[in-house]
Each structure stands twice: as C-alpha cells, then as structure tokens.
PDB file of N, CA and C in Angstrom:
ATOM      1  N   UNK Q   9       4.384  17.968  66.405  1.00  0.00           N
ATOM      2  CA  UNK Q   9       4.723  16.618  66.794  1.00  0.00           C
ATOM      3  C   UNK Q   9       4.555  16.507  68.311  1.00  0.00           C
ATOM      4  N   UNK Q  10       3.973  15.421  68.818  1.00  0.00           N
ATOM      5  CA  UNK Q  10       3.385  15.581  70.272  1.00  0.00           C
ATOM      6  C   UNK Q  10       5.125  14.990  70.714  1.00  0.00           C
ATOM      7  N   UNK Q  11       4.956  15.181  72.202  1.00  0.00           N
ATOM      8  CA  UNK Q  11       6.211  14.894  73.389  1.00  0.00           C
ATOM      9  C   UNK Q  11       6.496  13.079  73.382  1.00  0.00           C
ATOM     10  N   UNK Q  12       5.220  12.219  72.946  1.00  0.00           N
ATOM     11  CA  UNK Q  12       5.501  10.994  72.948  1.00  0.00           C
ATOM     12  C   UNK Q  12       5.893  10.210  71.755  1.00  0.00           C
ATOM     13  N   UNK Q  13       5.515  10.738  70.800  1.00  0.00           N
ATOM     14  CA  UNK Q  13       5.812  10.567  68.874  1.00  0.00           C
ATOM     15  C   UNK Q  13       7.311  10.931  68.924  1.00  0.00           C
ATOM     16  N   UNK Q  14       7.765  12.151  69.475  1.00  0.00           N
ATOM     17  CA  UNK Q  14       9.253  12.488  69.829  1.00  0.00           C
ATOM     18  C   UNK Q  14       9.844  11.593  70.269  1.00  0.00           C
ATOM     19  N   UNK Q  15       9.385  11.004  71.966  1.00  0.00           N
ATOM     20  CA  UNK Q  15      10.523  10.450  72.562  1.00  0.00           C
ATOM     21  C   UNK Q  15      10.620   9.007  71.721  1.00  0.00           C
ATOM     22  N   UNK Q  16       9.609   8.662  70.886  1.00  0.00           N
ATOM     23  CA  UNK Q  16       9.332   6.645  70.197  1.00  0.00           C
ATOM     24  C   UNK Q  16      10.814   7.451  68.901  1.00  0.00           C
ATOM     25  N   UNK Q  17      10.809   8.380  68.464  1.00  0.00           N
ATOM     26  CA  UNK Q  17      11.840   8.469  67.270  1.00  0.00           C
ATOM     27  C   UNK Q  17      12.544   8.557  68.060  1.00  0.00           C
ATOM     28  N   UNK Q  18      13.638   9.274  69.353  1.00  0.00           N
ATOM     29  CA  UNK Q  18      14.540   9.382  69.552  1.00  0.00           C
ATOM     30  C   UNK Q  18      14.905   7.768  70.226  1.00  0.00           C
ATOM     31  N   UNK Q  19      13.753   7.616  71.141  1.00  0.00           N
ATOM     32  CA  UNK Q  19      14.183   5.693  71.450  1.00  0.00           C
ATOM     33  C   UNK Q  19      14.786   5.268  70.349  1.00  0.00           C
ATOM     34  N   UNK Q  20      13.445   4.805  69.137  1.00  0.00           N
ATOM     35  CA  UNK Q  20      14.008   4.146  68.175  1.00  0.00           C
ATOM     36  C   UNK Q  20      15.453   4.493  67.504  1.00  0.00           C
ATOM     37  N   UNK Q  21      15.830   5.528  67.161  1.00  0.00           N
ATOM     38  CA  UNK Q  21      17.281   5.855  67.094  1.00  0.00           C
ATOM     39  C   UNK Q  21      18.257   5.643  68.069  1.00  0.00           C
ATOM     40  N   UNK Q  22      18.413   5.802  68.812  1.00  0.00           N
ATOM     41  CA  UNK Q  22      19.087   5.242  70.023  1.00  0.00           C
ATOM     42  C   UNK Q  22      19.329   3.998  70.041  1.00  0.00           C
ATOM     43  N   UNK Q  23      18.657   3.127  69.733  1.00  0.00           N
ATOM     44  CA  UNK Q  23      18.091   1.702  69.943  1.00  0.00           C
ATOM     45  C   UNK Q  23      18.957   0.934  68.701  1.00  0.00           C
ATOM     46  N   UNK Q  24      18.935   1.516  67.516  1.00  0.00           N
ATOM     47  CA  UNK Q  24      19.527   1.778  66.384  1.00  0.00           C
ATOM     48  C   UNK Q  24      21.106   1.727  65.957  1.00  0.00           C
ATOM     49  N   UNK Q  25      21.560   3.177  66.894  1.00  0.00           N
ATOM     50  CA  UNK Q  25      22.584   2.966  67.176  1.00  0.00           C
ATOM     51  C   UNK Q  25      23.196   2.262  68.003  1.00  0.00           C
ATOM     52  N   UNK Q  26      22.533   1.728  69.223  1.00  0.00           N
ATOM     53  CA  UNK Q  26      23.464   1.208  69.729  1.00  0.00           C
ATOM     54  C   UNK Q  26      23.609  -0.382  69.104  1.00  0.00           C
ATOM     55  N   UNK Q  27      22.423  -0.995  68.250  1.00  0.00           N
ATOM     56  CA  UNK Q  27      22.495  -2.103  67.520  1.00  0.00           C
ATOM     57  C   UNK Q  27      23.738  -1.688  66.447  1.00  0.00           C
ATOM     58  N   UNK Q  28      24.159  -0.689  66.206  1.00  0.00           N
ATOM     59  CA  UNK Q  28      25.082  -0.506  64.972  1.00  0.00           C
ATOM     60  C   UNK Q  28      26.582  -0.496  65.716  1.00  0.00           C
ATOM     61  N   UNK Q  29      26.544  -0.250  66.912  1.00  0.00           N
ATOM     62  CA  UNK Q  29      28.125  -0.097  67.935  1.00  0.00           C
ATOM     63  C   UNK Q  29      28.277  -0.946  67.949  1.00  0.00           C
ATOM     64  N   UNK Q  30      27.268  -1.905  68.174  1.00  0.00           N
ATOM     65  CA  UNK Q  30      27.489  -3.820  69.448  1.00  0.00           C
ATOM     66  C   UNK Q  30      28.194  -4.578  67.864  1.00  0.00           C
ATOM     67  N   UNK Q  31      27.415  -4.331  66.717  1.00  0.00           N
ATOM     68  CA  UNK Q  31      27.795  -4.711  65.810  1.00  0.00           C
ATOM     69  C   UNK Q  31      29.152  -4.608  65.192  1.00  0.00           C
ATOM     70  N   UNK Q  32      29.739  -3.404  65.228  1.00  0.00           N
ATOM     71  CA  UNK Q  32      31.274  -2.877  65.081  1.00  0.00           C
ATOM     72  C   UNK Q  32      31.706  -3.477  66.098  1.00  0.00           C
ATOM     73  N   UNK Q  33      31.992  -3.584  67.395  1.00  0.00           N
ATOM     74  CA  UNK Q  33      32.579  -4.099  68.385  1.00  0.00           C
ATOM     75  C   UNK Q  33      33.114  -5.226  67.995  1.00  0.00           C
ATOM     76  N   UNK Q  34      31.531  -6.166  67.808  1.00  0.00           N
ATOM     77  CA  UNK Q  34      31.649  -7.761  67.568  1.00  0.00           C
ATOM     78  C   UNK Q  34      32.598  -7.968  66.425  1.00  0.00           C
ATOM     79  N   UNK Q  35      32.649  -7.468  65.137  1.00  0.00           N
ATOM     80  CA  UNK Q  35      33.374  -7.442  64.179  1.00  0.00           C
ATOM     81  C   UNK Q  35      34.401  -7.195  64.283  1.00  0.00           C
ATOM     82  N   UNK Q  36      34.497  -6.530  65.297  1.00  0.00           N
ATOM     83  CA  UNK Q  36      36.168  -5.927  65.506  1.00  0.00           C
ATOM     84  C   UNK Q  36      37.051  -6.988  66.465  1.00  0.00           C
ATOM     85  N   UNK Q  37      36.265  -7.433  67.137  1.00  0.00           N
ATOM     86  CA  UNK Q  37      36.683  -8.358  68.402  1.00  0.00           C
ATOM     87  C   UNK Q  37      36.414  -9.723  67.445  1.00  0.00           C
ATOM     88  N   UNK Q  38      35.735  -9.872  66.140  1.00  0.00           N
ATOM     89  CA  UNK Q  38      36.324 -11.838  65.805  1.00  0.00           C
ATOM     90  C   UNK Q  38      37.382 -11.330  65.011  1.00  0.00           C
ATOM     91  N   UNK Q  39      37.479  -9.726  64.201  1.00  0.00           N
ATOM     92  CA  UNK Q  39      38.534 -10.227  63.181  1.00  0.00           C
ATOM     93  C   UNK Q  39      39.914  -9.735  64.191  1.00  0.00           C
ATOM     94  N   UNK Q  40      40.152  -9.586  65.202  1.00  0.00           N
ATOM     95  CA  UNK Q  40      40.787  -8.741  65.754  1.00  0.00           C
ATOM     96  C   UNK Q  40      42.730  -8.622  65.069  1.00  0.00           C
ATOM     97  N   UNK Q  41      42.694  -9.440  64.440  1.00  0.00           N
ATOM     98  CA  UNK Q  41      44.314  -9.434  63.778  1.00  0.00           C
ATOM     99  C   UNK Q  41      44.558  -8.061  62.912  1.00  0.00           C
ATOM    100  N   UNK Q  42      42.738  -8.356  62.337  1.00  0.00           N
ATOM    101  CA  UNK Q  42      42.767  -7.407  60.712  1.00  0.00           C
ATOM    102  C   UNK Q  42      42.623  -5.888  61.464  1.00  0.00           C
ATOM    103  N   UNK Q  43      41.766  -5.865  62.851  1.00  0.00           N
ATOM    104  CA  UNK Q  43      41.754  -4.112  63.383  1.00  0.00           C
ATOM    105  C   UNK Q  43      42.836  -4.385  64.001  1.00  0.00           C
ATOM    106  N   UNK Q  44      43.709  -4.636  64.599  1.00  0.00           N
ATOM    107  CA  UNK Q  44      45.012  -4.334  65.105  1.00  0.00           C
ATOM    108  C   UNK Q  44      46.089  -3.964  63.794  1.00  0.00           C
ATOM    109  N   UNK Q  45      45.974  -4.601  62.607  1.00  0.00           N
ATOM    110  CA  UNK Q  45      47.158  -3.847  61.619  1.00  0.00           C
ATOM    111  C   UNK Q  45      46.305  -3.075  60.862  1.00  0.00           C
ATOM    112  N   UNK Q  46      44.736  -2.325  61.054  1.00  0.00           N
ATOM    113  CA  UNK Q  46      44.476  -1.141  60.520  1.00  0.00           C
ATOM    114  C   UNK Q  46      43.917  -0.614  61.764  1.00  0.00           C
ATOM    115  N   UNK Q  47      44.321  -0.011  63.007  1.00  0.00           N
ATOM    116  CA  UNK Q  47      44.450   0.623  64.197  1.00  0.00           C
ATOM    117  C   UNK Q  47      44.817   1.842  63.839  1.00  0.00           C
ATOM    118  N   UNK Q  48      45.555   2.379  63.680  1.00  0.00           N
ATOM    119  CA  UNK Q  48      46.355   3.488  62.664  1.00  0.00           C
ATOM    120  C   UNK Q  48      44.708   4.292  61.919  1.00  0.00           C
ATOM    121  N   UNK Q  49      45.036   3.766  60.742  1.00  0.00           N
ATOM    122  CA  UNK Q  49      43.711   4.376  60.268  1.00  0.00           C
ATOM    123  C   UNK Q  49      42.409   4.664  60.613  1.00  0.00           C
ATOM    124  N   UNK Q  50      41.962   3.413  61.683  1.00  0.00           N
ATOM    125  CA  UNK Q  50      40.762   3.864  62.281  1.00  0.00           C
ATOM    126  C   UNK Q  50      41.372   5.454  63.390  1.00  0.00           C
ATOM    127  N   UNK Q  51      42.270   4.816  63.595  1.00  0.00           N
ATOM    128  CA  UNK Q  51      42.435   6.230  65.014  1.00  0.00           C
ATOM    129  C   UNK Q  51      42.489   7.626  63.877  1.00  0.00           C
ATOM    130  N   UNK Q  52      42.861   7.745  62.855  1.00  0.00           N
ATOM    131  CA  UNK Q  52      42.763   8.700  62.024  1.00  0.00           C
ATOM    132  C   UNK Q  52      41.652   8.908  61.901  1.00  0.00           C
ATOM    133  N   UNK Q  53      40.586   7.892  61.130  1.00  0.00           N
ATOM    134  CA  UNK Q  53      39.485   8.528  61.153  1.00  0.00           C
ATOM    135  C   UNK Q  53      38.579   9.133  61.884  1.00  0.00           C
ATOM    136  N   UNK Q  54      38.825   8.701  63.239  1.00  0.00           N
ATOM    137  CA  UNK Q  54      38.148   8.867  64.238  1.00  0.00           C
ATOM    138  C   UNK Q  54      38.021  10.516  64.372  1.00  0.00           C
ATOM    139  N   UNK Q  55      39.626  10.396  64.461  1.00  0.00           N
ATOM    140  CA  UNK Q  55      39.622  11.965  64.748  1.00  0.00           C
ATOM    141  C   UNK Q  55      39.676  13.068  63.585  1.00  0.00           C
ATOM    142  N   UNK Q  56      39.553  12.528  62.911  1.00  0.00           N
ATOM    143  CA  UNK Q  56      39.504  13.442  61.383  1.00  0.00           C
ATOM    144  C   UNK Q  56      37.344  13.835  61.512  1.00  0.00           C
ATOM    145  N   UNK Q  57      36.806  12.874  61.991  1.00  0.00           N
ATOM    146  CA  UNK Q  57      35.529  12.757  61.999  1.00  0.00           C
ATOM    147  C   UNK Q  57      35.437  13.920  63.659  1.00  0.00           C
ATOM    148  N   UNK Q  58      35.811  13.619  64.340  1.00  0.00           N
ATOM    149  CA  UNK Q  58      35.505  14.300  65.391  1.00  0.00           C
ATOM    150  C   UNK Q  58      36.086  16.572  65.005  1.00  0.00           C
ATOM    151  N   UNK Q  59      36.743  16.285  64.320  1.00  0.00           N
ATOM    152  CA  UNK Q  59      37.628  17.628  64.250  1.00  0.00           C
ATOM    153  C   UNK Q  59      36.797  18.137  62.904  1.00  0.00           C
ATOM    154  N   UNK Q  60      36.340  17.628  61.506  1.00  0.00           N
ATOM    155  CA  UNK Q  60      35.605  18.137  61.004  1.00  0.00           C
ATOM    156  C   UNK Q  60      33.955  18.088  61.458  1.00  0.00           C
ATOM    157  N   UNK Q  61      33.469  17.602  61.992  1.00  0.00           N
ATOM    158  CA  UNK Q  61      32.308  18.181  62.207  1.00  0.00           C
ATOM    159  C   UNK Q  61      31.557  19.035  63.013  1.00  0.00           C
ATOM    160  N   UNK Q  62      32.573  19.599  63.791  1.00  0.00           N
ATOM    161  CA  UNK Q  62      32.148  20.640  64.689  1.00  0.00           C
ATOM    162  C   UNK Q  62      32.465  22.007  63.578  1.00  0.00           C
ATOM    163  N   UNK Q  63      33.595  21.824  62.541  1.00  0.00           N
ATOM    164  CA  UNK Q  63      34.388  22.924  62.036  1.00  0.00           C
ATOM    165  C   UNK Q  63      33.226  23.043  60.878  1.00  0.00           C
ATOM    166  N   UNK Q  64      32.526  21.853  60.109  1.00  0.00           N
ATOM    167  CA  UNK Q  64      31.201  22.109  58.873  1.00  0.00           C
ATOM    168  C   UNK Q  64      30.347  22.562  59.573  1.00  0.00           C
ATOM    169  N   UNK Q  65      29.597  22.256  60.578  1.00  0.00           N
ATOM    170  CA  UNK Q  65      28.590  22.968  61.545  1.00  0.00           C
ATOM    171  C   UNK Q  65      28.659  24.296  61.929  1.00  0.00           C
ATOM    172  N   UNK Q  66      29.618  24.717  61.952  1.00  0.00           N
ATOM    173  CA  UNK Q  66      30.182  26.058  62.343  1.00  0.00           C
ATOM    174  C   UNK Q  66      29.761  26.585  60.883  1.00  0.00           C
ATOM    175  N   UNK Q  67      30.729  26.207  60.175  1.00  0.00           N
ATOM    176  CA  UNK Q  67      30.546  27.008  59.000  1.00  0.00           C
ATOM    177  C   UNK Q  67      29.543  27.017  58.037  1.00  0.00           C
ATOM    178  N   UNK Q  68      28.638  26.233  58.469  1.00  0.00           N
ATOM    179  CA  UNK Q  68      27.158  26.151  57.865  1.00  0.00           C
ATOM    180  C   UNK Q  68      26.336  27.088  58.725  1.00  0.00           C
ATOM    181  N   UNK Q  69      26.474  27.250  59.993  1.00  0.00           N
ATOM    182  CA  UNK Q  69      26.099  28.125  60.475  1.00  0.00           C
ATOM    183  C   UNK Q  69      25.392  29.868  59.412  1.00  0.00           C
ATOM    184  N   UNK Q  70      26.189  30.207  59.404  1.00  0.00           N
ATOM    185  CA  UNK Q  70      25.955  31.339  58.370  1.00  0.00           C
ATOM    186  C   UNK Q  70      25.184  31.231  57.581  1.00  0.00           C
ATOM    187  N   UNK Q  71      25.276  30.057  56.698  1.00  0.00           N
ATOM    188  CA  UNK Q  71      24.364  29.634  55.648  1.00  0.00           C
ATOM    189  C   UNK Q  71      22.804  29.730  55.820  1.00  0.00           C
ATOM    190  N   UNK Q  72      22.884  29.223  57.114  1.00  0.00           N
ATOM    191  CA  UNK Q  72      21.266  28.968  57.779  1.00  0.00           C
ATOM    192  C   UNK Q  72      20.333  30.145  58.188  1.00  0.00           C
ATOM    193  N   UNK Q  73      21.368  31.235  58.556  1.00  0.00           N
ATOM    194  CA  UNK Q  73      21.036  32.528  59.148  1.00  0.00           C
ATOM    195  C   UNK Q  73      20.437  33.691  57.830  1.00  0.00           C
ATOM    196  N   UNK Q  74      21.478  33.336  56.688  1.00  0.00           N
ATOM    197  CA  UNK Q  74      21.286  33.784  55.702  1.00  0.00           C
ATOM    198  C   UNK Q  74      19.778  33.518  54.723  1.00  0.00           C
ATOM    199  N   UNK Q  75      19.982  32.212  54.989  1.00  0.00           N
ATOM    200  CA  UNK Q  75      18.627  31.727  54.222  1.00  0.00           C
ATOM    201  C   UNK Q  75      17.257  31.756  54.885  1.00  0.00           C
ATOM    202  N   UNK Q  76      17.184  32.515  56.043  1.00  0.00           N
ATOM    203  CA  UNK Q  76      16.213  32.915  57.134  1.00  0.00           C
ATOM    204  C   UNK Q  76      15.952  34.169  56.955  1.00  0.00           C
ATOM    205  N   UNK Q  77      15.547  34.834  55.748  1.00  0.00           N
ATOM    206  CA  UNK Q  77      14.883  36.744  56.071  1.00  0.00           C
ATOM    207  C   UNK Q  77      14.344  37.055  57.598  1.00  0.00           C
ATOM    208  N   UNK Q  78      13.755  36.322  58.261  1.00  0.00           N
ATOM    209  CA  UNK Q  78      12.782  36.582  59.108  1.00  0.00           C
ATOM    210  C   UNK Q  78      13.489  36.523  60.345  1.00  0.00           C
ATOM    211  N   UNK Q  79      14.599  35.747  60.419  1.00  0.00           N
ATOM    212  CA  UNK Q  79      15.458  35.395  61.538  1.00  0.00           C
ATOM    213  C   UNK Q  79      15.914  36.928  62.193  1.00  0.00           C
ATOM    214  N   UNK Q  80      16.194  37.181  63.678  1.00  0.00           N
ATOM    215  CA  UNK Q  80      17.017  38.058  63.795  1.00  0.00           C
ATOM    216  C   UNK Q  80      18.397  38.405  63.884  1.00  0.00           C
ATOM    217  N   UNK Q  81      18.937  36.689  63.493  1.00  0.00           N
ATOM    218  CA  UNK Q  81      20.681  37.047  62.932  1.00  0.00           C
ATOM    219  C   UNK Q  81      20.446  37.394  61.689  1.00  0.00           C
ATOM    220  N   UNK Q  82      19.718  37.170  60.639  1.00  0.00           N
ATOM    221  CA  UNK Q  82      19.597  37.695  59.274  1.00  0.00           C
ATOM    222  C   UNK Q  82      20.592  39.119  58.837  1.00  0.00           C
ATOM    223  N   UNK Q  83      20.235  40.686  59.668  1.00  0.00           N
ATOM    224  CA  UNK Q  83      20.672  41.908  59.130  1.00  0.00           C
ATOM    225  C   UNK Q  83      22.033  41.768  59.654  1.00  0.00           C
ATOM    226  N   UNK Q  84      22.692  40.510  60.845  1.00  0.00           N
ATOM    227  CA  UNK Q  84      23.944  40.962  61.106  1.00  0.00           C
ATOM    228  C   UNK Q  84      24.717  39.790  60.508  1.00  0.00           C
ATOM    229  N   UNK Q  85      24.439  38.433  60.171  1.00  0.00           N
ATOM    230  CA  UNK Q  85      25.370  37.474  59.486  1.00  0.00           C
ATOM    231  C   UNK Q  85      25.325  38.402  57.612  1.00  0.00           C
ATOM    232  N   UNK Q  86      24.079  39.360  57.321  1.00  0.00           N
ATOM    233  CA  UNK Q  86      24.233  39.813  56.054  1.00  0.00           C
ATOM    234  C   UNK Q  86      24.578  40.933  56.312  1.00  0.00           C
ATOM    235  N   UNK Q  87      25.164  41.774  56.489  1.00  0.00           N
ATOM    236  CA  UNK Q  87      25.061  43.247  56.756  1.00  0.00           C
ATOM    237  C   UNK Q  87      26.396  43.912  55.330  1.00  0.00           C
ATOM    238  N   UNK Q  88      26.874  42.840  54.958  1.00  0.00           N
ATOM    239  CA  UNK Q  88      27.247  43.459  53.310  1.00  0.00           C
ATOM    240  C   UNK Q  88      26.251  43.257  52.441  1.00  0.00           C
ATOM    241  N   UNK Q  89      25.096  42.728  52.072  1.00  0.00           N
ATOM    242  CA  UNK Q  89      23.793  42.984  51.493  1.00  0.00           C
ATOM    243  C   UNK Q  89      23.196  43.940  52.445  1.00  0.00           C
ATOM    244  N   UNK Q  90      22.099  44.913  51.829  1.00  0.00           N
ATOM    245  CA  UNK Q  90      21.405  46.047  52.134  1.00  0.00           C
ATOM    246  C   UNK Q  90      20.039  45.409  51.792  1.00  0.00           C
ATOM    247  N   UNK Q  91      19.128  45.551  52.957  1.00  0.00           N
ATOM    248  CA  UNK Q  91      17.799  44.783  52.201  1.00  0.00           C
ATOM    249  C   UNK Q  91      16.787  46.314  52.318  1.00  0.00           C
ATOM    250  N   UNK Q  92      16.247  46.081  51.511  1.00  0.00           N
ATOM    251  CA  UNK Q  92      15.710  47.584  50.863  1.00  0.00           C
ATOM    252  C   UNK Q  92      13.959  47.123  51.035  1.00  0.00           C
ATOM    253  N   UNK Q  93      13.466  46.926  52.027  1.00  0.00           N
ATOM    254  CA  UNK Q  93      11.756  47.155  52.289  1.00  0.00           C
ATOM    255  C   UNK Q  93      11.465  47.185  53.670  1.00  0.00           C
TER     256      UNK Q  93
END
C-alpha cells in the first residue's frame, strides 16, 4: 500500500469520526434533560470502555504470537508446547 493510499484511509477515518463526535455532542446538547438523568451511565460506560480495552488487547496479545510459527515471540509465549522440526 503506497504512503498516499495510507494517509486518504487514515484522513477519511478521521474525518469520519470526527463527523460521528459533532454528531453525539449535538444530540446530547438538544436532548440535554435526557443526558443529564442518564450521566451516571454514560460515565460508566465510558470507563468500563476505557479499562477493558487495553486489558482484551493485552490478552489477545498471546493469541497473536501463538498463531505466528515464524514470529520470534512464538518459542517463548509457547514454550509449554515443544515444536519438534
């Protein structure tokens, strides 16, 4: 994938999201009665979202190393399998 095909997907995503923030904002700021008596829950989710996804990433970690023969974390994320060639 060339350096300019890259940066048009990461623009376009970017571009994306921030059309998807302005959008939550706005929604949040006409209904503002209905996010002030569910404030609570968003702040939960927020951080329920921020605290599991560093902790699945982590622990997928392994997974990735494992499913890589060729990798050189391979013999030490497996080193209770014995690979025999």
């Amino acid at each position: 994938m060339s350096d300019n095909n890259t940066f048009l997907w990461i623009a376009l995503f970017a571009i994306l999201a921030a059309i998807i923030n302005g959008l939550g904002i706005f929604i949040l700021y006409r209904y503002r009665n209905w996010a002030i008596q569910f404030k609570p829950y968003f702040i939960c989710f927020a951080a329920g979202v921020l605290l599991a996804l560093p902790c699945c990433w982590h622990s997928l970690r392994p997974l990735r190393r494992i499913s890589m023969p060729d990798s050189p974390h391979y013999s030490v994320s497996c080193s209770c399998f014995s690979r025999t060639d």
